[in-house]
Amino acid sequence: IILDKSSKNSYFISSTGKISRELYEIRDKKKQNHSRDFLTVGSMGFSSQIAFGISITRPDLNINCLDGDGALLMHMGGLATIGTSKLKKYNHIVLNNGVHDSVGGQPTLGFDVSFTKIATGCKYKNVFGPVANKNEIIKLLEYINSEDGPNFLEIQVSPGSRTNLGRPSSSPSENKKLFIDKLNDNWIKMWEYYNPVKINFGRSIRSKIFSKINSDKILLICSKKGKQRFISDKILSKIVIEKNIIWLDQINDTPDIQEIDNHISNLKD
């Protein structure tokens, strides 16, 4: 249901254990590839912060964290970081079954504490749950996928899984590479905020970054003044010649993320 109701351009970061195993299996059954999923193998509690880091770096993407109650309890401090971040495309979905299902079914305190009250106190924009009814779940998934976040949804599920639940056939390193490649998708977006007073600051660092980029295309986001300064720089101008740089320079000198997103969405292949 969660995958079916996910919005376009959605990525999933799933908690360690059976949540990741089921996500992997569902993709296989749907004949979908795994490039939009990062399986947090062997790192219990870290999926929400991994998703947080990706969402900060790529605010243009719809990022979904599939968390478990035990994992959430382990690193609950991360809720404050996420909730106060004002990330518009971050969905934190907690699948609460009240047990550590992946390691023997030992009980957690998932049903004894209020995750939704904690999320509300941590300033998530929209908080829902706990919910267990299928129709309500569908309705709430549709809502959080259409509203700015960060959003928090607690879904209560039953303990246990199929005895023949499969495991990922790819290694964690293969999954990571596939996921990163999909994120890059042969495009690298760079936000260059040029300040006339500090135009030379970090020039050598920028040149090293560009020289190491192996992508076929680079989308450079900057203002018209920023473009002129980039081209006039002796070091960086050489890179312009060597690399296939596509300019998005129809923006203000101090653009915000929404303005950049609007311009990118208007680009055509």
PDB file of C-alpha atoms in Angstrom:
ATOM      1  CA  ILE A   1       0.000   0.000   0.000  1.00  0.00           C
ATOM      2  CA  ILE A   2       2.790   2.421   0.927  1.00  0.00           C
ATOM      3  CA  LEU A   3       4.569   1.883  -2.385  1.00  0.00           C
ATOM      4  CA  ASP A   4       1.370   2.061  -4.407  1.00  0.00           C
ATOM      5  CA  LYS A   5       0.419   5.383  -2.825  1.00  0.00           C
ATOM      6  CA  SER A   6       3.873   6.915  -3.018  1.00  0.00           C
ATOM      7  CA  SER A   7       4.217  10.044  -5.079  1.00  0.00           C
ATOM      8  CA  LYS A   8       6.259  10.490  -8.219  1.00  0.00           C
ATOM      9  CA  ASN A   9      10.007  10.718  -7.761  1.00  0.00           C
ATOM     10  CA  SER A  10       9.848   8.947  -4.398  1.00  0.00           C
ATOM     11  CA  TYR A  11      12.800   7.305  -2.697  1.00  0.00           C
ATOM     12  CA  PHE A  12      12.658   4.925   0.267  1.00  0.00           C
ATOM     13  CA  ILE A  13      15.142   4.473   3.090  1.00  0.00           C
ATOM     14  CA  SER A  14      14.085   1.400   5.050  1.00  0.00           C
ATOM     15  CA  SER A  15      15.058   0.294   8.521  1.00  0.00           C
ATOM     16  CA  THR A  16      17.154  -2.771   9.151  1.00  0.00           C
ATOM     17  CA  GLY A  17      15.530  -6.188   9.325  1.00  0.00           C
ATOM     18  CA  LYS A  18      12.244  -7.406   7.933  1.00  0.00           C
ATOM     19  CA  ILE A  19      11.054  -3.976   6.756  1.00  0.00           C
ATOM     20  CA  SER A  20      13.922  -3.890   4.257  1.00  0.00           C
ATOM     21  CA  ARG A  21      13.459  -7.558   3.355  1.00  0.00           C
ATOM     22  CA  GLU A  22       9.775  -7.031   2.591  1.00  0.00           C
ATOM     23  CA  LEU A  23      10.484  -3.872   0.592  1.00  0.00           C
ATOM     24  CA  TYR A  24      13.012  -5.762  -1.513  1.00  0.00           C
ATOM     25  CA  GLU A  25      10.617  -8.656  -2.081  1.00  0.00           C
ATOM     26  CA  ILE A  26       7.713  -6.387  -3.030  1.00  0.00           C
ATOM     27  CA  ARG A  27       9.870  -4.652  -5.645  1.00  0.00           C
ATOM     28  CA  ASP A  28      10.709  -8.042  -7.133  1.00  0.00           C
ATOM     29  CA  LYS A  29       7.048  -9.078  -7.232  1.00  0.00           C
ATOM     30  CA  LYS A  30       6.118  -5.833  -8.947  1.00  0.00           C
ATOM     31  CA  LYS A  31       9.026  -6.315 -11.365  1.00  0.00           C
ATOM     32  CA  GLN A  32      10.503  -2.995 -10.264  1.00  0.00           C
ATOM     33  CA  ASN A  33      14.181  -2.344  -9.808  1.00  0.00           C
ATOM     34  CA  HIS A  34      15.683  -1.441  -6.436  1.00  0.00           C
ATOM     35  CA  SER A  35      17.399   1.780  -7.422  1.00  0.00           C
ATOM     36  CA  ARG A  36      15.068   4.014  -5.394  1.00  0.00           C
ATOM     37  CA  ASP A  37      15.492   2.025  -2.174  1.00  0.00           C
ATOM     38  CA  PHE A  38      18.293   2.221   0.373  1.00  0.00           C
ATOM     39  CA  LEU A  39      18.232  -0.756   2.732  1.00  0.00           C
ATOM     40  CA  THR A  40      19.758   0.161   6.081  1.00  0.00           C
ATOM     41  CA  VAL A  41      21.368  -3.209   6.718  1.00  0.00           C
ATOM     42  CA  GLY A  42      22.967  -3.773  10.130  1.00  0.00           C
ATOM     43  CA  SER A  43      22.506  -0.161  11.252  1.00  0.00           C
ATOM     44  CA  MET A  44      19.428  -0.223  13.459  1.00  0.00           C
ATOM     45  CA  GLY A  45      18.010   3.195  14.216  1.00  0.00           C
ATOM     46  CA  PHE A  46      19.934   5.119  11.580  1.00  0.00           C
ATOM     47  CA  SER A  47      17.483   5.037   8.665  1.00  0.00           C
ATOM     48  CA  SER A  48      15.692   8.257   9.682  1.00  0.00           C
ATOM     49  CA  GLN A  49      18.953  10.192   9.817  1.00  0.00           C
ATOM     50  CA  ILE A  50      20.199   8.739   6.547  1.00  0.00           C
ATOM     51  CA  ALA A  51      16.919   9.817   4.982  1.00  0.00           C
ATOM     52  CA  PHE A  52      17.321  13.217   6.643  1.00  0.00           C
ATOM     53  CA  GLY A  53      20.777  13.701   5.112  1.00  0.00           C
ATOM     54  CA  ILE A  54      19.533  12.748   1.663  1.00  0.00           C
ATOM     55  CA  SER A  55      16.552  15.076   1.951  1.00  0.00           C
ATOM     56  CA  ILE A  56      18.783  18.007   2.911  1.00  0.00           C
ATOM     57  CA  THR A  57      21.103  17.317  -0.016  1.00  0.00           C
ATOM     58  CA  ARG A  58      18.302  16.672  -2.498  1.00  0.00           C
ATOM     59  CA  PRO A  59      15.275  18.764  -1.437  1.00  0.00           C
ATOM     60  CA  ASP A  60      13.797  18.204  -4.889  1.00  0.00           C
ATOM     61  CA  LEU A  61      13.133  14.517  -4.157  1.00  0.00           C
ATOM     62  CA  ASN A  62      10.337  12.884  -2.197  1.00  0.00           C
ATOM     63  CA  ILE A  63      12.120  11.060   0.627  1.00  0.00           C
ATOM     64  CA  ASN A  64      10.319   8.386   2.649  1.00  0.00           C
ATOM     65  CA  CYS A  65      11.764   6.757   5.757  1.00  0.00           C
ATOM     66  CA  LEU A  66      10.259   3.363   6.591  1.00  0.00           C
ATOM     67  CA  ASP A  67      11.066   3.019  10.280  1.00  0.00           C
ATOM     68  CA  GLY A  68      10.326   0.438  12.942  1.00  0.00           C
ATOM     69  CA  ASP A  69       9.264   1.027  16.526  1.00  0.00           C
ATOM     70  CA  GLY A  70      12.390  -0.576  17.990  1.00  0.00           C
ATOM     71  CA  ALA A  71      14.652   1.393  15.667  1.00  0.00           C
ATOM     72  CA  LEU A  72      12.851   4.633  16.426  1.00  0.00           C
ATOM     73  CA  LEU A  73      13.194   4.077  20.163  1.00  0.00           C
ATOM     74  CA  MET A  74      16.907   3.452  19.725  1.00  0.00           C
ATOM     75  CA  HIS A  75      17.608   6.871  18.167  1.00  0.00           C
ATOM     76  CA  MET A  76      14.635   8.955  19.204  1.00  0.00           C
ATOM     77  CA  GLY A  77      16.735  12.112  19.418  1.00  0.00           C
ATOM     78  CA  GLY A  78      16.698  12.235  15.635  1.00  0.00           C
ATOM     79  CA  LEU A  79      13.027  13.231  15.696  1.00  0.00           C
ATOM     80  CA  ALA A  80      13.911  16.697  16.968  1.00  0.00           C
ATOM     81  CA  THR A  81      16.421  17.179  14.163  1.00  0.00           C
ATOM     82  CA  ILE A  82      13.939  16.102  11.509  1.00  0.00           C
ATOM     83  CA  GLY A  83      10.900  17.855  12.950  1.00  0.00           C
ATOM     84  CA  THR A  84      12.577  21.254  13.191  1.00  0.00           C
ATOM     85  CA  SER A  85      14.211  20.965   9.763  1.00  0.00           C
ATOM     86  CA  LYS A  86      11.179  22.156   7.780  1.00  0.00           C
ATOM     87  CA  LEU A  87      12.008  19.679   5.017  1.00  0.00           C
ATOM     88  CA  LYS A  88       9.015  19.815   2.713  1.00  0.00           C
ATOM     89  CA  LYS A  89       9.426  16.418   1.056  1.00  0.00           C
ATOM     90  CA  TYR A  90      10.248  14.207   4.010  1.00  0.00           C
ATOM     91  CA  ASN A  91       7.804  11.498   5.120  1.00  0.00           C
ATOM     92  CA  HIS A  92       8.588   9.543   8.284  1.00  0.00           C
ATOM     93  CA  ILE A  93       6.469   6.380   8.290  1.00  0.00           C
ATOM     94  CA  VAL A  94       6.735   4.202  11.397  1.00  0.00           C
ATOM     95  CA  LEU A  95       5.569   0.584  11.216  1.00  0.00           C
ATOM     96  CA  ASN A  96       4.874  -0.230  14.850  1.00  0.00           C
ATOM     97  CA  ASN A  97       4.334  -3.893  15.744  1.00  0.00           C
ATOM     98  CA  GLY A  98       5.468  -3.624  19.360  1.00  0.00           C
ATOM     99  CA  VAL A  99       8.304  -6.149  19.042  1.00  0.00           C
ATOM    100  CA  HIS A 100      11.850  -6.606  17.750  1.00  0.00           C
ATOM    101  CA  ASP A 101      10.573  -8.917  15.027  1.00  0.00           C
ATOM    102  CA  SER A 102      13.854  -9.431  13.185  1.00  0.00           C
ATOM    103  CA  VAL A 103      15.755 -10.809  16.177  1.00  0.00           C
ATOM    104  CA  GLY A 104      13.239 -13.018  17.954  1.00  0.00           C
ATOM    105  CA  GLY A 105      10.102 -11.010  18.680  1.00  0.00           C
ATOM    106  CA  GLN A 106      11.151  -9.552  22.020  1.00  0.00           C
ATOM    107  CA  PRO A 107       8.693  -6.810  23.090  1.00  0.00           C
ATOM    108  CA  THR A 108       9.547  -3.142  22.683  1.00  0.00           C
ATOM    109  CA  LEU A 109       7.887  -0.178  24.364  1.00  0.00           C
ATOM    110  CA  GLY A 110       6.304   0.792  21.054  1.00  0.00           C
ATOM    111  CA  PHE A 111       2.760   0.426  22.386  1.00  0.00           C
ATOM    112  CA  ASP A 112       3.588   1.995  25.757  1.00  0.00           C
ATOM    113  CA  VAL A 113       4.759   5.387  24.521  1.00  0.00           C
ATOM    114  CA  SER A 114       3.104   7.903  22.214  1.00  0.00           C
ATOM    115  CA  PHE A 115       5.227   8.358  19.117  1.00  0.00           C
ATOM    116  CA  THR A 116       2.735  10.849  17.718  1.00  0.00           C
ATOM    117  CA  LYS A 117       2.907  13.085  20.791  1.00  0.00           C
ATOM    118  CA  ILE A 118       6.698  12.972  20.641  1.00  0.00           C
ATOM    119  CA  ALA A 119       6.656  13.819  16.917  1.00  0.00           C
ATOM    120  CA  THR A 120       4.251  16.689  17.569  1.00  0.00           C
ATOM    121  CA  GLY A 121       6.522  18.006  20.296  1.00  0.00           C
ATOM    122  CA  CYS A 122       9.451  17.753  17.907  1.00  0.00           C
ATOM    123  CA  LYS A 123       7.646  20.084  15.472  1.00  0.00           C
ATOM    124  CA  TYR A 124       6.767  17.759  12.592  1.00  0.00           C
ATOM    125  CA  LYS A 125       4.378  19.726  10.416  1.00  0.00           C
ATOM    126  CA  ASN A 126       1.781  16.970  10.072  1.00  0.00           C
ATOM    127  CA  VAL A 127       1.437  14.072  12.514  1.00  0.00           C
ATOM    128  CA  PHE A 128      -1.007  11.174  12.174  1.00  0.00           C
ATOM    129  CA  GLY A 129      -1.703   7.886  13.924  1.00  0.00           C
ATOM    130  CA  PRO A 130      -1.559   5.434  15.310  1.00  0.00           C
ATOM    131  CA  VAL A 131      -3.719   3.951  12.569  1.00  0.00           C
ATOM    132  CA  ALA A 132      -4.411   0.334  11.603  1.00  0.00           C
ATOM    133  CA  ASN A 133      -7.446   0.460   9.286  1.00  0.00           C
ATOM    134  CA  LYS A 134      -6.540  -0.041   5.622  1.00  0.00           C
ATOM    135  CA  ASN A 135      -8.843   2.676   4.278  1.00  0.00           C
ATOM    136  CA  GLU A 136      -7.570   5.179   6.844  1.00  0.00           C
ATOM    137  CA  ILE A 137      -3.980   4.284   6.004  1.00  0.00           C
ATOM    138  CA  ILE A 138      -4.620   4.872   2.304  1.00  0.00           C
ATOM    139  CA  LYS A 139      -6.299   8.192   3.004  1.00  0.00           C
ATOM    140  CA  LEU A 140      -3.441   9.399   5.220  1.00  0.00           C
ATOM    141  CA  LEU A 141      -0.769   8.244   2.768  1.00  0.00           C
ATOM    142  CA  GLU A 142      -2.466  10.211   0.015  1.00  0.00           C
ATOM    143  CA  TYR A 143      -2.574  13.235   2.289  1.00  0.00           C
ATOM    144  CA  ILE A 144       1.073  13.255   3.379  1.00  0.00           C
ATOM    145  CA  ASN A 145       2.181  12.673  -0.209  1.00  0.00           C
ATOM    146  CA  SER A 146       0.359  15.819  -1.271  1.00  0.00           C
ATOM    147  CA  GLU A 147       1.279  18.096   1.638  1.00  0.00           C
ATOM    148  CA  ASP A 148       4.519  19.768   2.644  1.00  0.00           C
ATOM    149  CA  GLY A 149       6.414  18.090   5.464  1.00  0.00           C
ATOM    150  CA  PRO A 150       8.108  16.942   7.410  1.00  0.00           C
ATOM    151  CA  ASN A 151       5.260  14.479   7.879  1.00  0.00           C
ATOM    152  CA  PHE A 152       4.946  11.716  10.476  1.00  0.00           C
ATOM    153  CA  LEU A 153       2.656   8.703  10.194  1.00  0.00           C
ATOM    154  CA  GLU A 154       2.477   5.823  12.666  1.00  0.00           C
ATOM    155  CA  ILE A 155       0.934   2.626  11.327  1.00  0.00           C
ATOM    156  CA  GLN A 156       0.261  -0.203  13.754  1.00  0.00           C
ATOM    157  CA  VAL A 157       0.877  -3.637  12.262  1.00  0.00           C
ATOM    158  CA  SER A 158       0.762  -7.195  13.566  1.00  0.00           C
ATOM    159  CA  PRO A 159       3.953  -8.945  14.688  1.00  0.00           C
ATOM    160  CA  GLY A 160       5.385 -11.755  12.644  1.00  0.00           C
ATOM    161  CA  SER A 161       6.071 -12.430   8.985  1.00  0.00           C
ATOM    162  CA  ARG A 162       5.955 -15.275   6.512  1.00  0.00           C
ATOM    163  CA  THR A 163       8.353 -18.085   7.356  1.00  0.00           C
ATOM    164  CA  ASN A 164       9.624 -18.028   3.767  1.00  0.00           C
ATOM    165  CA  LEU A 165      10.252 -14.271   3.634  1.00  0.00           C
ATOM    166  CA  GLY A 166      13.199 -13.816   1.313  1.00  0.00           C
ATOM    167  CA  ARG A 167      16.397 -11.841   1.704  1.00  0.00           C
ATOM    168  CA  PRO A 168      17.957  -9.365  -0.743  1.00  0.00           C
ATOM    169  CA  SER A 169      19.954 -11.109  -3.434  1.00  0.00           C
ATOM    170  CA  SER A 170      22.252  -8.113  -3.853  1.00  0.00           C
ATOM    171  CA  SER A 171      24.922  -7.095  -1.365  1.00  0.00           C
ATOM    172  CA  PRO A 172      24.709  -3.895   0.745  1.00  0.00           C
ATOM    173  CA  SER A 173      27.504  -2.336  -1.300  1.00  0.00           C
ATOM    174  CA  GLU A 174      25.681  -3.152  -4.543  1.00  0.00           C
ATOM    175  CA  ASN A 175      22.488  -1.647  -3.146  1.00  0.00           C
ATOM    176  CA  LYS A 176      24.340   1.505  -2.111  1.00  0.00           C
ATOM    177  CA  LYS A 177      25.938   1.942  -5.526  1.00  0.00           C
ATOM    178  CA  LEU A 178      22.638   1.404  -7.338  1.00  0.00           C
ATOM    179  CA  PHE A 179      20.933   3.914  -5.060  1.00  0.00           C
ATOM    180  CA  ILE A 180      23.652   6.565  -5.420  1.00  0.00           C
ATOM    181  CA  ASP A 181      23.731   6.154  -9.187  1.00  0.00           C
ATOM    182  CA  LYS A 182      19.987   6.710  -9.300  1.00  0.00           C
ATOM    183  CA  LEU A 183      20.283   9.804  -7.134  1.00  0.00           C
ATOM    184  CA  ASN A 184      22.923  11.247  -9.429  1.00  0.00           C
ATOM    185  CA  ASP A 185      21.177  10.003 -12.557  1.00  0.00           C
ATOM    186  CA  ASN A 186      23.971  11.466 -14.675  1.00  0.00           C
ATOM    187  CA  TRP A 187      23.136  14.916 -13.413  1.00  0.00           C
ATOM    188  CA  ILE A 188      24.882  16.891 -10.714  1.00  0.00           C
ATOM    189  CA  LYS A 189      23.100  19.947  -9.391  1.00  0.00           C
ATOM    190  CA  MET A 190      25.267  22.547  -7.794  1.00  0.00           C
ATOM    191  CA  TRP A 191      24.076  25.663  -6.009  1.00  0.00           C
ATOM    192  CA  GLU A 192      26.703  28.383  -6.465  1.00  0.00           C
ATOM    193  CA  TYR A 193      26.042  31.532  -4.473  1.00  0.00           C
ATOM    194  CA  TYR A 194      28.626  34.025  -5.653  1.00  0.00           C
ATOM    195  CA  ASN A 195      29.418  36.900  -3.337  1.00  0.00           C
ATOM    196  CA  PRO A 196      31.435  39.725  -4.993  1.00  0.00           C
ATOM    197  CA  VAL A 197      33.466  40.132  -1.816  1.00  0.00           C
ATOM    198  CA  LYS A 198      34.341  36.456  -1.585  1.00  0.00           C
ATOM    199  CA  ILE A 199      34.502  35.506  -5.253  1.00  0.00           C
ATOM    200  CA  ASN A 200      37.991  33.976  -4.912  1.00  0.00           C
ATOM    201  CA  PHE A 201      37.165  32.046  -1.753  1.00  0.00           C
ATOM    202  CA  GLY A 202      37.276  28.301  -2.333  1.00  0.00           C
ATOM    203  CA  ARG A 203      38.100  28.626  -6.040  1.00  0.00           C
ATOM    204  CA  SER A 204      40.667  25.836  -5.965  1.00  0.00           C
ATOM    205  CA  ILE A 205      38.240  23.624  -4.079  1.00  0.00           C
ATOM    206  CA  ARG A 206      35.529  24.183  -6.689  1.00  0.00           C
ATOM    207  CA  SER A 207      37.952  23.397  -9.508  1.00  0.00           C
ATOM    208  CA  LYS A 208      38.941  20.119  -7.837  1.00  0.00           C
ATOM    209  CA  ILE A 209      35.291  19.162  -7.405  1.00  0.00           C
ATOM    210  CA  PHE A 210      34.500  19.791 -11.066  1.00  0.00           C
ATOM    211  CA  SER A 211      37.637  18.058 -12.328  1.00  0.00           C
ATOM    212  CA  LYS A 212      36.674  14.843 -10.509  1.00  0.00           C
ATOM    213  CA  ILE A 213      33.124  14.715 -11.836  1.00  0.00           C
ATOM    214  CA  ASN A 214      32.697  11.768 -14.201  1.00  0.00           C
ATOM    215  CA  SER A 215      29.161  12.612 -15.258  1.00  0.00           C
ATOM    216  CA  ASP A 216      28.422  13.170 -18.940  1.00  0.00           C
ATOM    217  CA  LYS A 217      26.460  16.294 -18.140  1.00  0.00           C
ATOM    218  CA  ILE A 218      26.639  18.906 -15.416  1.00  0.00           C
ATOM    219  CA  LEU A 219      23.741  21.187 -14.606  1.00  0.00           C
ATOM    220  CA  LEU A 220      25.213  24.307 -13.022  1.00  0.00           C
ATOM    221  CA  ILE A 221      22.726  26.473 -11.172  1.00  0.00           C
ATOM    222  CA  CYS A 222      23.747  30.070 -10.615  1.00  0.00           C
ATOM    223  CA  SER A 223      22.753  33.629 -11.396  1.00  0.00           C
ATOM    224  CA  LYS A 224      23.801  35.420 -14.593  1.00  0.00           C
ATOM    225  CA  LYS A 225      26.431  37.299 -12.610  1.00  0.00           C
ATOM    226  CA  GLY A 226      27.614  34.021 -11.166  1.00  0.00           C
ATOM    227  CA  LYS A 227      27.926  32.545 -14.657  1.00  0.00           C
ATOM    228  CA  GLN A 228      30.022  35.471 -15.867  1.00  0.00           C
ATOM    229  CA  ARG A 229      32.332  35.220 -12.888  1.00  0.00           C
ATOM    230  CA  PHE A 230      32.633  31.469 -13.421  1.00  0.00           C
ATOM    231  CA  ILE A 231      33.560  31.853 -17.090  1.00  0.00           C
ATOM    232  CA  SER A 232      35.992  34.710 -16.430  1.00  0.00           C
ATOM    233  CA  ASP A 233      37.904  32.670 -13.849  1.00  0.00           C
ATOM    234  CA  LYS A 234      41.082  31.288 -15.449  1.00  0.00           C
ATOM    235  CA  ILE A 235      40.940  27.922 -13.713  1.00  0.00           C
ATOM    236  CA  LEU A 236      37.209  27.321 -13.891  1.00  0.00           C
ATOM    237  CA  SER A 237      36.895  28.510 -17.497  1.00  0.00           C
ATOM    238  CA  LYS A 238      39.115  25.632 -18.618  1.00  0.00           C
ATOM    239  CA  ILE A 239      36.738  23.204 -16.957  1.00  0.00           C
ATOM    240  CA  VAL A 240      33.828  24.811 -18.832  1.00  0.00           C
ATOM    241  CA  ILE A 241      35.571  23.879 -22.081  1.00  0.00           C
ATOM    242  CA  GLU A 242      36.393  20.323 -20.967  1.00  0.00           C
ATOM    243  CA  LYS A 243      33.021  19.483 -19.430  1.00  0.00           C
ATOM    244  CA  ASN A 244      29.559  19.510 -20.985  1.00  0.00           C
ATOM    245  CA  ILE A 245      28.014  22.158 -18.741  1.00  0.00           C
ATOM    246  CA  ILE A 246      24.374  23.108 -19.070  1.00  0.00           C
ATOM    247  CA  TRP A 247      23.601  26.467 -17.506  1.00  0.00           C
ATOM    248  CA  LEU A 248      20.515  27.350 -15.562  1.00  0.00           C
ATOM    249  CA  ASP A 249      21.192  31.031 -15.079  1.00  0.00           C
ATOM    250  CA  GLN A 250      17.717  32.580 -15.168  1.00  0.00           C
ATOM    251  CA  ILE A 251      17.570  32.998 -11.409  1.00  0.00           C
ATOM    252  CA  ASN A 252      18.137  35.752  -8.888  1.00  0.00           C
ATOM    253  CA  ASP A 253      21.493  36.435  -7.273  1.00  0.00           C
ATOM    254  CA  THR A 254      20.180  34.937  -4.024  1.00  0.00           C
ATOM    255  CA  PRO A 255      17.651  32.276  -5.087  1.00  0.00           C
ATOM    256  CA  ASP A 256      15.694  30.100  -2.697  1.00  0.00           C
ATOM    257  CA  ILE A 257      15.140  26.377  -3.094  1.00  0.00           C
ATOM    258  CA  GLN A 258      11.595  26.791  -4.409  1.00  0.00           C
ATOM    259  CA  GLU A 259      12.764  29.093  -7.206  1.00  0.00           C
ATOM    260  CA  ILE A 260      15.434  26.590  -8.211  1.00  0.00           C
ATOM    261  CA  ASP A 261      12.923  23.716  -8.136  1.00  0.00           C
ATOM    262  CA  ASN A 262      10.522  25.670 -10.343  1.00  0.00           C
ATOM    263  CA  HIS A 263      13.216  26.285 -12.970  1.00  0.00           C
ATOM    264  CA  ILE A 264      14.357  22.671 -12.932  1.00  0.00           C
ATOM    265  CA  SER A 265      10.813  21.361 -13.349  1.00  0.00           C
ATOM    266  CA  ASN A 266      10.476  23.510 -16.470  1.00  0.00           C
ATOM    267  CA  LEU A 267      13.560  22.059 -18.123  1.00  0.00           C
ATOM    268  CA  LYS A 268      12.928  19.708 -21.039  1.00  0.00           C
ATOM    269  CA  ASP A 269      15.096  16.836 -22.232  1.00  0.00           C
TER     270      ASP A 269
END
